[in-house]
Structure formats: structure tokens, C-alpha cells
PDB file of C-alpha atoms in Angstrom:
ATOM      1  CA  UNK A   1     -14.233  21.296  40.909  1.00 95.00           C
ATOM      2  CA  UNK A   2     -11.251  23.454  40.002  1.00 97.00           C
ATOM      3  CA  UNK A   3      -8.739  21.480  37.955  1.00 98.00           C
ATOM      4  CA  UNK A   4      -5.084  22.501  38.277  1.00 98.00           C
ATOM      5  CA  UNK A   5      -2.666  21.769  35.457  1.00 98.00           C
ATOM      6  CA  UNK A   6       1.046  22.033  36.179  1.00 98.00           C
ATOM      7  CA  UNK A   7       3.776  22.404  33.596  1.00 95.00           C
ATOM      8  CA  UNK A   8       6.242  21.218  32.724  1.00 96.00           C
ATOM      9  CA  UNK A   9       6.018  17.726  34.120  1.00 97.00           C
ATOM     10  CA  UNK A  10       9.772  17.602  34.602  1.00 98.00           C
ATOM     11  CA  UNK A  11      12.442  20.300  34.675  1.00 97.00           C
ATOM     12  CA  UNK A  12      16.068  19.290  34.205  1.00 97.00           C
ATOM     13  CA  UNK A  13      18.287  21.997  35.656  1.00 97.00           C
ATOM     14  CA  UNK A  14      21.684  22.466  37.239  1.00 97.00           C
ATOM     15  CA  UNK A  15      22.397  23.894  40.693  1.00 97.00           C
ATOM     16  CA  UNK A  16      22.559  27.666  40.512  1.00 97.00           C
ATOM     17  CA  UNK A  17      19.984  27.931  37.733  1.00 97.00           C
ATOM     18  CA  UNK A  18      16.495  29.385  38.007  1.00 98.00           C
ATOM     19  CA  UNK A  19      13.384  27.213  37.981  1.00 98.00           C
ATOM     20  CA  UNK A  20      10.043  28.505  36.746  1.00 98.00           C
ATOM     21  CA  UNK A  21       7.015  26.317  37.404  1.00 98.00           C
ATOM     22  CA  UNK A  22       3.515  26.983  36.121  1.00 98.00           C
ATOM     23  CA  UNK A  23       0.114  26.139  37.575  1.00 98.00           C
ATOM     24  CA  UNK A  24      -2.991  26.891  35.548  1.00 98.00           C
ATOM     25  CA  UNK A  25      -6.497  26.651  36.986  1.00 98.00           C
ATOM     26  CA  UNK A  26      -9.626  25.699  35.072  1.00 98.00           C
ATOM     27  CA  UNK A  27     -11.423  28.657  36.641  1.00 97.00           C
ATOM     28  CA  UNK A  28     -10.681  31.651  38.781  1.00 97.00           C
ATOM     29  CA  UNK A  29      -9.010  30.932  42.123  1.00 97.00           C
ATOM     30  CA  UNK A  30     -10.724  33.400  44.416  1.00 94.00           C
ATOM     31  CA  UNK A  31      -8.675  35.450  46.868  1.00 95.00           C
ATOM     32  CA  UNK A  32      -5.570  33.899  45.265  1.00 96.00           C
ATOM     33  CA  UNK A  33      -6.045  30.977  47.596  1.00 97.00           C
ATOM     34  CA  UNK A  34      -3.288  28.963  45.980  1.00 97.00           C
ATOM     35  CA  UNK A  35      -0.400  27.220  47.676  1.00 98.00           C
ATOM     36  CA  UNK A  36       2.753  25.432  46.616  1.00 98.00           C
ATOM     37  CA  UNK A  37       4.094  22.352  48.370  1.00 98.00           C
ATOM     38  CA  UNK A  38       7.480  20.665  48.039  1.00 98.00           C
ATOM     39  CA  UNK A  39       7.836  16.899  48.377  1.00 98.00           C
ATOM     40  CA  UNK A  40      11.043  14.903  48.565  1.00 98.00           C
ATOM     41  CA  UNK A  41      11.192  11.121  48.135  1.00 96.00           C
ATOM     42  CA  UNK A  42       9.822   9.262  51.150  1.00 95.00           C
ATOM     43  CA  UNK A  43       8.667  12.456  52.851  1.00 97.00           C
ATOM     44  CA  UNK A  44       5.396  14.260  53.334  1.00 98.00           C
ATOM     45  CA  UNK A  45       4.790  17.442  51.372  1.00 98.00           C
ATOM     46  CA  UNK A  46       5.815  20.728  52.936  1.00 98.00           C
ATOM     47  CA  UNK A  47       4.131  24.084  52.385  1.00 98.00           C
ATOM     48  CA  UNK A  48       6.439  26.653  50.832  1.00 98.00           C
ATOM     49  CA  UNK A  49       4.054  29.314  49.452  1.00 98.00           C
ATOM     50  CA  UNK A  50       0.530  30.245  50.536  1.00 97.00           C
ATOM     51  CA  UNK A  51      -1.980  32.718  49.143  1.00 97.00           C
ATOM     52  CA  UNK A  52      -0.053  32.692  45.850  1.00 97.00           C
ATOM     53  CA  UNK A  53       2.884  34.769  47.042  1.00 98.00           C
ATOM     54  CA  UNK A  54       3.475  34.485  50.800  1.00 97.00           C
ATOM     55  CA  UNK A  55       6.441  32.379  51.824  1.00 98.00           C
ATOM     56  CA  UNK A  56       5.725  29.942  54.624  1.00 96.00           C
ATOM     57  CA  UNK A  57       7.715  30.122  57.829  1.00 94.00           C
ATOM     58  CA  UNK A  58      11.356  29.259  57.352  1.00 95.00           C
ATOM     59  CA  UNK A  59      11.280  29.228  53.562  1.00 97.00           C
ATOM     60  CA  UNK A  60      14.271  31.055  52.032  1.00 97.00           C
ATOM     61  CA  UNK A  61      13.700  34.078  49.839  1.00 96.00           C
ATOM     62  CA  UNK A  62      15.010  32.339  46.728  1.00 97.00           C
ATOM     63  CA  UNK A  63      11.470  30.907  46.565  1.00 98.00           C
ATOM     64  CA  UNK A  64       8.818  33.273  45.239  1.00 98.00           C
ATOM     65  CA  UNK A  65       5.252  32.887  44.088  1.00 98.00           C
ATOM     66  CA  UNK A  66       3.241  35.090  41.783  1.00 98.00           C
ATOM     67  CA  UNK A  67       0.095  35.176  39.739  1.00 98.00           C
ATOM     68  CA  UNK A  68      -3.624  35.626  40.151  1.00 97.00           C
ATOM     69  CA  UNK A  69      -6.895  34.456  38.696  1.00 97.00           C
ATOM     70  CA  UNK A  70      -6.074  31.326  36.750  1.00 98.00           C
ATOM     71  CA  UNK A  71      -2.307  31.564  36.178  1.00 98.00           C
ATOM     72  CA  UNK A  72       0.262  31.114  38.900  1.00 98.00           C
ATOM     73  CA  UNK A  73       4.019  30.711  38.958  1.00 98.00           C
ATOM     74  CA  UNK A  74       6.568  29.404  41.412  1.00 98.00           C
ATOM     75  CA  UNK A  75      10.097  30.677  40.845  1.00 98.00           C
ATOM     76  CA  UNK A  76      13.165  29.275  42.551  1.00 98.00           C
ATOM     77  CA  UNK A  77      16.285  31.359  42.084  1.00 97.00           C
ATOM     78  CA  UNK A  78      19.765  29.853  42.258  1.00 97.00           C
ATOM     79  CA  UNK A  79      18.739  26.256  42.767  1.00 97.00           C
ATOM     80  CA  UNK A  80      20.447  24.466  45.610  1.00 97.00           C
ATOM     81  CA  UNK A  81      20.869  20.674  45.844  1.00 96.00           C
ATOM     82  CA  UNK A  82      18.139  20.546  48.505  1.00 96.00           C
ATOM     83  CA  UNK A  83      15.602  22.082  46.084  1.00 97.00           C
ATOM     84  CA  UNK A  84      15.488  19.108  43.722  1.00 97.00           C
ATOM     85  CA  UNK A  85      12.095  17.629  44.490  1.00 98.00           C
ATOM     86  CA  UNK A  86       8.509  17.512  43.265  1.00 98.00           C
ATOM     87  CA  UNK A  87       6.361  20.632  43.614  1.00 98.00           C
ATOM     88  CA  UNK A  88       2.580  20.647  43.782  1.00 98.00           C
ATOM     89  CA  UNK A  89       0.167  23.535  43.569  1.00 98.00           C
ATOM     90  CA  UNK A  90      -3.046  23.408  45.583  1.00 98.00           C
ATOM     91  CA  UNK A  91      -6.152  25.572  45.492  1.00 98.00           C
ATOM     92  CA  UNK A  92      -8.226  26.068  48.606  1.00 96.00           C
ATOM     93  CA  UNK A  93     -10.560  28.748  47.316  1.00 95.00           C
ATOM     94  CA  UNK A  94     -13.392  26.332  46.777  1.00 94.00           C
ATOM     95  CA  UNK A  95     -14.338  22.893  48.020  1.00 92.00           C
ATOM     96  CA  UNK A  96     -13.245  20.333  47.030  1.00 96.00           C
ATOM     97  CA  UNK A  97      -9.655  21.387  47.589  1.00 96.00           C
ATOM     98  CA  UNK A  98      -7.620  20.204  44.613  1.00 98.00           C
ATOM     99  CA  UNK A  99      -3.982  19.647  43.717  1.00 98.00           C
ATOM    100  CA  UNK A 100      -2.050  19.795  40.495  1.00 98.00           C
ATOM    101  CA  UNK A 101      -0.230  16.770  39.139  1.00 98.00           C
ATOM    102  CA  UNK A 102       3.191  18.061  40.153  1.00 98.00           C
ATOM    103  CA  UNK A 103       6.412  19.261  38.540  1.00 98.00           C
ATOM    104  CA  UNK A 104       9.591  17.351  39.232  1.00 98.00           C
ATOM    105  CA  UNK A 105      12.836  19.316  39.298  1.00 98.00           C
ATOM    106  CA  UNK A 106      15.690  16.961  38.563  1.00 97.00           C
ATOM    107  CA  UNK A 107      19.417  17.495  38.399  1.00 94.00           C
ATOM    108  CA  UNK A 108      20.647  17.908  34.857  1.00 92.00           C
TER     109      UNK A 108
ATOM    110  CA  UNK B   1       5.051  23.793  67.794  1.00 94.00           C
ATOM    111  CA  UNK B   2       2.379  21.948  65.838  1.00 95.00           C
ATOM    112  CA  UNK B   3       2.733  18.243  65.230  1.00 97.00           C
ATOM    113  CA  UNK B   4       0.415  15.651  63.698  1.00 97.00           C
ATOM    114  CA  UNK B   5       0.735  11.901  63.410  1.00 98.00           C
ATOM    115  CA  UNK B   6      -1.453   9.335  61.709  1.00 98.00           C
ATOM    116  CA  UNK B   7      -2.125   5.889  63.139  1.00 98.00           C
ATOM    117  CA  UNK B   8      -4.198   2.891  62.197  1.00 98.00           C
ATOM    118  CA  UNK B   9      -4.090  -0.315  60.172  1.00 98.00           C
ATOM    119  CA  UNK B  10      -1.780  -0.609  57.193  1.00 97.00           C
ATOM    120  CA  UNK B  11      -3.699  -3.523  55.657  1.00 98.00           C
ATOM    121  CA  UNK B  12      -7.446  -3.624  55.175  1.00 98.00           C
ATOM    122  CA  UNK B  13      -9.619  -6.105  53.293  1.00 98.00           C
ATOM    123  CA  UNK B  14     -11.991  -5.067  50.485  1.00 97.00           C
ATOM    124  CA  UNK B  15     -15.470  -4.001  51.659  1.00 97.00           C
ATOM    125  CA  UNK B  16     -14.190  -3.300  55.196  1.00 98.00           C
ATOM    126  CA  UNK B  17     -14.187   0.083  56.925  1.00 98.00           C
ATOM    127  CA  UNK B  18     -10.895   1.933  57.245  1.00 98.00           C
ATOM    128  CA  UNK B  19     -10.438   3.929  60.456  1.00 98.00           C
ATOM    129  CA  UNK B  20      -7.448   6.223  60.880  1.00 98.00           C
ATOM    130  CA  UNK B  21      -6.608   8.546  63.763  1.00 97.00           C
ATOM    131  CA  UNK B  22      -4.733  11.818  63.624  1.00 97.00           C
ATOM    132  CA  UNK B  23      -3.190  12.732  66.971  1.00 97.00           C
ATOM    133  CA  UNK B  24      -2.095  16.336  67.116  1.00 96.00           C
ATOM    134  CA  UNK B  25      -0.542  18.871  69.457  1.00 95.00           C
ATOM    135  CA  UNK B  26       0.243  22.564  69.412  1.00 95.00           C
ATOM    136  CA  UNK B  27      -3.223  23.776  68.512  1.00 94.00           C
ATOM    137  CA  UNK B  28      -6.849  23.369  69.522  1.00 92.00           C
ATOM    138  CA  UNK B  29      -9.815  22.568  67.338  1.00 92.00           C
ATOM    139  CA  UNK B  30     -11.821  24.842  69.600  1.00 89.00           C
ATOM    140  CA  UNK B  31      -9.902  27.813  68.211  1.00 91.00           C
ATOM    141  CA  UNK B  32     -11.429  29.796  65.388  1.00 93.00           C
ATOM    142  CA  UNK B  33     -10.381  28.772  61.881  1.00 93.00           C
ATOM    143  CA  UNK B  34      -8.326  25.757  62.938  1.00 94.00           C
ATOM    144  CA  UNK B  35      -8.830  22.523  61.030  1.00 95.00           C
ATOM    145  CA  UNK B  36      -7.491  19.069  60.218  1.00 97.00           C
ATOM    146  CA  UNK B  37      -7.526  17.774  56.666  1.00 97.00           C
ATOM    147  CA  UNK B  38      -7.246  14.233  55.378  1.00 98.00           C
ATOM    148  CA  UNK B  39      -5.409  13.840  52.099  1.00 98.00           C
ATOM    149  CA  UNK B  40      -4.215  10.740  50.307  1.00 98.00           C
ATOM    150  CA  UNK B  41      -1.561  10.105  47.687  1.00 98.00           C
ATOM    151  CA  UNK B  42      -1.187   7.271  45.221  1.00 97.00           C
ATOM    152  CA  UNK B  43       0.669   6.875  41.927  1.00 95.00           C
ATOM    153  CA  UNK B  44      -2.663   6.580  40.113  1.00 93.00           C
ATOM    154  CA  UNK B  45      -4.525   9.489  41.723  1.00 93.00           C
ATOM    155  CA  UNK B  46      -1.732  11.807  42.843  1.00 96.00           C
ATOM    156  CA  UNK B  47      -2.670  13.999  45.805  1.00 98.00           C
ATOM    157  CA  UNK B  48      -6.375  13.821  46.590  1.00 98.00           C
ATOM    158  CA  UNK B  49      -8.051  15.860  49.311  1.00 97.00           C
ATOM    159  CA  UNK B  50     -10.628  13.799  51.183  1.00 97.00           C
ATOM    160  CA  UNK B  51     -12.087  15.773  54.087  1.00 97.00           C
ATOM    161  CA  UNK B  52     -11.675  18.673  56.475  1.00 96.00           C
ATOM    162  CA  UNK B  53     -12.678  18.752  60.115  1.00 95.00           C
ATOM    163  CA  UNK B  54     -13.212  22.426  60.816  1.00 93.00           C
ATOM    164  CA  UNK B  55     -13.202  24.265  64.193  1.00 91.00           C
ATOM    165  CA  UNK B  56     -16.931  25.011  64.037  1.00 90.00           C
ATOM    166  CA  UNK B  57     -17.669  21.449  62.797  1.00 89.00           C
ATOM    167  CA  UNK B  58     -18.733  22.837  59.430  1.00 90.00           C
ATOM    168  CA  UNK B  59     -16.907  19.863  57.965  1.00 93.00           C
ATOM    169  CA  UNK B  60     -16.264  19.422  54.259  1.00 93.00           C
ATOM    170  CA  UNK B  61     -15.959  16.278  52.179  1.00 95.00           C
ATOM    171  CA  UNK B  62     -14.827  15.488  48.669  1.00 96.00           C
ATOM    172  CA  UNK B  63     -18.016  14.580  46.778  1.00 95.00           C
ATOM    173  CA  UNK B  64     -16.049  12.059  44.719  1.00 93.00           C
ATOM    174  CA  UNK B  65     -16.022   9.775  47.758  1.00 92.00           C
ATOM    175  CA  UNK B  66     -19.822   9.540  47.568  1.00 78.00           C
ATOM    176  CA  UNK B  67     -20.590   9.707  51.285  1.00 90.00           C
ATOM    177  CA  UNK B  68     -18.102   6.978  52.209  1.00 97.00           C
ATOM    178  CA  UNK B  69     -16.036   9.300  54.392  1.00 97.00           C
ATOM    179  CA  UNK B  70     -16.665  10.787  57.841  1.00 97.00           C
ATOM    180  CA  UNK B  71     -14.440  12.856  60.152  1.00 96.00           C
ATOM    181  CA  UNK B  72     -15.074  13.231  63.867  1.00 96.00           C
ATOM    182  CA  UNK B  73     -13.256  14.710  66.831  1.00 93.00           C
ATOM    183  CA  UNK B  74     -12.184  13.276  70.161  1.00 87.00           C
ATOM    184  CA  UNK B  75     -11.533  16.453  72.118  1.00 73.00           C
ATOM    185  CA  UNK B  76     -10.257  14.730  75.218  1.00 77.00           C
ATOM    186  CA  UNK B  77      -7.427  13.170  73.253  1.00 74.00           C
ATOM    187  CA  UNK B  78      -6.704  15.915  70.676  1.00 93.00           C
ATOM    188  CA  UNK B  79      -7.526  13.516  67.888  1.00 96.00           C
ATOM    189  CA  UNK B  80      -9.463  13.545  64.645  1.00 97.00           C
ATOM    190  CA  UNK B  81     -10.801  10.227  63.439  1.00 97.00           C
ATOM    191  CA  UNK B  82     -11.230   9.461  59.739  1.00 98.00           C
ATOM    192  CA  UNK B  83     -13.437   6.629  58.550  1.00 98.00           C
ATOM    193  CA  UNK B  84     -13.941   5.346  55.029  1.00 98.00           C
ATOM    194  CA  UNK B  85     -16.479   2.628  54.377  1.00 98.00           C
ATOM    195  CA  UNK B  86     -16.523  -0.121  51.773  1.00 97.00           C
ATOM    196  CA  UNK B  87     -12.879   0.163  50.746  1.00 97.00           C
ATOM    197  CA  UNK B  88     -11.497  -1.448  47.623  1.00 96.00           C
ATOM    198  CA  UNK B  89      -8.002  -1.840  46.145  1.00 96.00           C
ATOM    199  CA  UNK B  90      -8.345   1.537  44.447  1.00 96.00           C
ATOM    200  CA  UNK B  91      -8.205   3.113  47.942  1.00 97.00           C
ATOM    201  CA  UNK B  92      -4.646   1.870  48.429  1.00 98.00           C
ATOM    202  CA  UNK B  93      -2.578   4.997  49.164  1.00 98.00           C
ATOM    203  CA  UNK B  94      -0.584   6.892  51.731  1.00 98.00           C
ATOM    204  CA  UNK B  95      -2.997   8.792  53.942  1.00 98.00           C
ATOM    205  CA  UNK B  96      -1.985  12.088  55.503  1.00 98.00           C
ATOM    206  CA  UNK B  97      -3.580  14.344  58.048  1.00 98.00           C
ATOM    207  CA  UNK B  98      -2.639  17.982  57.749  1.00 98.00           C
ATOM    208  CA  UNK B  99      -3.273  21.132  59.767  1.00 97.00           C
ATOM    209  CA  UNK B 100      -5.148  24.093  58.365  1.00 95.00           C
ATOM    210  CA  UNK B 101      -5.259  27.605  59.705  1.00 91.00           C
ATOM    211  CA  UNK B 102      -8.006  29.302  57.796  1.00 86.00           C
ATOM    212  CA  UNK B 103      -8.000  27.326  54.592  1.00 86.00           C
ATOM    213  CA  UNK B 104      -4.249  26.963  54.082  1.00 91.00           C
ATOM    214  CA  UNK B 105      -2.853  23.452  54.492  1.00 94.00           C
ATOM    215  CA  UNK B 106       0.267  24.458  56.342  1.00 95.00           C
ATOM    216  CA  UNK B 107       1.663  21.369  58.053  1.00 97.00           C
ATOM    217  CA  UNK B 108       1.460  17.697  57.122  1.00 98.00           C
ATOM    218  CA  UNK B 109       1.781  14.579  59.227  1.00 98.00           C
ATOM    219  CA  UNK B 110       4.282  11.935  58.194  1.00 98.00           C
ATOM    220  CA  UNK B 111       1.623   9.822  56.473  1.00 98.00           C
ATOM    221  CA  UNK B 112       0.556   6.211  56.869  1.00 98.00           C
ATOM    222  CA  UNK B 113       0.606   3.716  53.988  1.00 98.00           C
ATOM    223  CA  UNK B 114      -2.611   1.737  53.662  1.00 98.00           C
ATOM    224  CA  UNK B 115      -3.037  -1.288  51.410  1.00 98.00           C
ATOM    225  CA  UNK B 116      -6.440  -2.696  50.533  1.00 98.00           C
ATOM    226  CA  UNK B 117      -6.098  -6.352  49.688  1.00 96.00           C
ATOM    227  CA  UNK B 118      -7.683  -9.664  50.501  1.00 95.00           C
TER     228      UNK B 118
END
């Protein structure tokens, strides 16, 4: 199975700053079938990026995804209070679908 | 508008079979490339994908579950049923169903917490 490793585990940032999250795959993610999900405490995850770089419906353009192959990045520009959460990457290129361990963005 | 909601027991005894139902609206599993995933989350395991019921019934399962899991469809009720046999405390988690269009998991249900304990 494709193992996804996210870094860092925790990011301590202030509102208005930029967040850069990394997701590294153990092997090539075909067709860039990689998504990013946001999860807030007590809530279900929510898709924010699909196919590595396509924002999901209703997601503001301060969120952007990039990368291909084995290295992917989620960037959040000008962090807003609502963005402080845990972010997971997910690959769906090959079964079994797998998730990374998550990056928590906390308020500094 | 697509919605999904999980239902079922929140407490199950070891060795029993867990049965959860995902009731959905806003899409049809008869439509090409539509699917319903089952995913669980626990502090120990993180997010773990379990199974996918796919529109053409070419269903997929996580091999780590060693044939303990099955997904079926009740078309008349727009439901997908998830069963896991021989549960043990390690299966304690929040279980989610989630919609897929193609392979993207694009909308999650609210989740249902399940505890396995005697």
C-alpha cells in the first residue's frame, strides 16, 4: 500500500501568516490522485483539495495544492482563525486508499 | 445537495458482528462512478479506509481487515450497509461513510462512535 508521511506534525502560526504543509508518498501517486481534508475538533473531515491542485466547491482561493509524483504541498495563504485545524492528505490512486497522519495548525 | 448519515449501535461486544447503515440522498448508486466509502478514525490508527461500494458493484476492501468486512446496497432505501465480523476492542473508533465521485472522497457523513467492550 502507498504510505503517506505528513510533515510537520504541528505548525504554530499566527493569523495572517502562510502555512505550508507537506505530504510525501512512499511511491508514485498516479494521475496525482491526492486530496487534502480539513478536520476541526468534533467534526467530520471536509475535502478542500482534490487531484492535488483542484479546490473543492466553496473552498476559498487562499488554499492551494501543488505537487506530483511523490511530493505534494498544501499552502494556506493569510491564515484566518477558521483555518486552525488538522489537515490530512489522502491518496486514491491505488487501493487500499490511504491517509497521512495529519498536520495540526495551531495558533501561536 | 448530497447528504449522508450513519446509523447503528454505539456499543458492541467482542466477537460480535458490527452492522452500520449509511443513508444517503442527492445521488444514486446506479449512476456511473458514484460510490460510498466506509472510513474509521481512532487515536491509535488515525484515518483508516475500510471499504468502497462502487456504482458497478466492483467493490473494494482494505486487505488489512482480512475478509471481515462486507458492503452491500439497499436500493429501495438509498442505503449502504457495512458489516464487520468478529470485532474486538481494537475496532473501537468513529465510523464514517463518505461519498465518492470517481475516486475522490468528496463529502463525509457526521460519523458514528462505536465502542467494542464487554
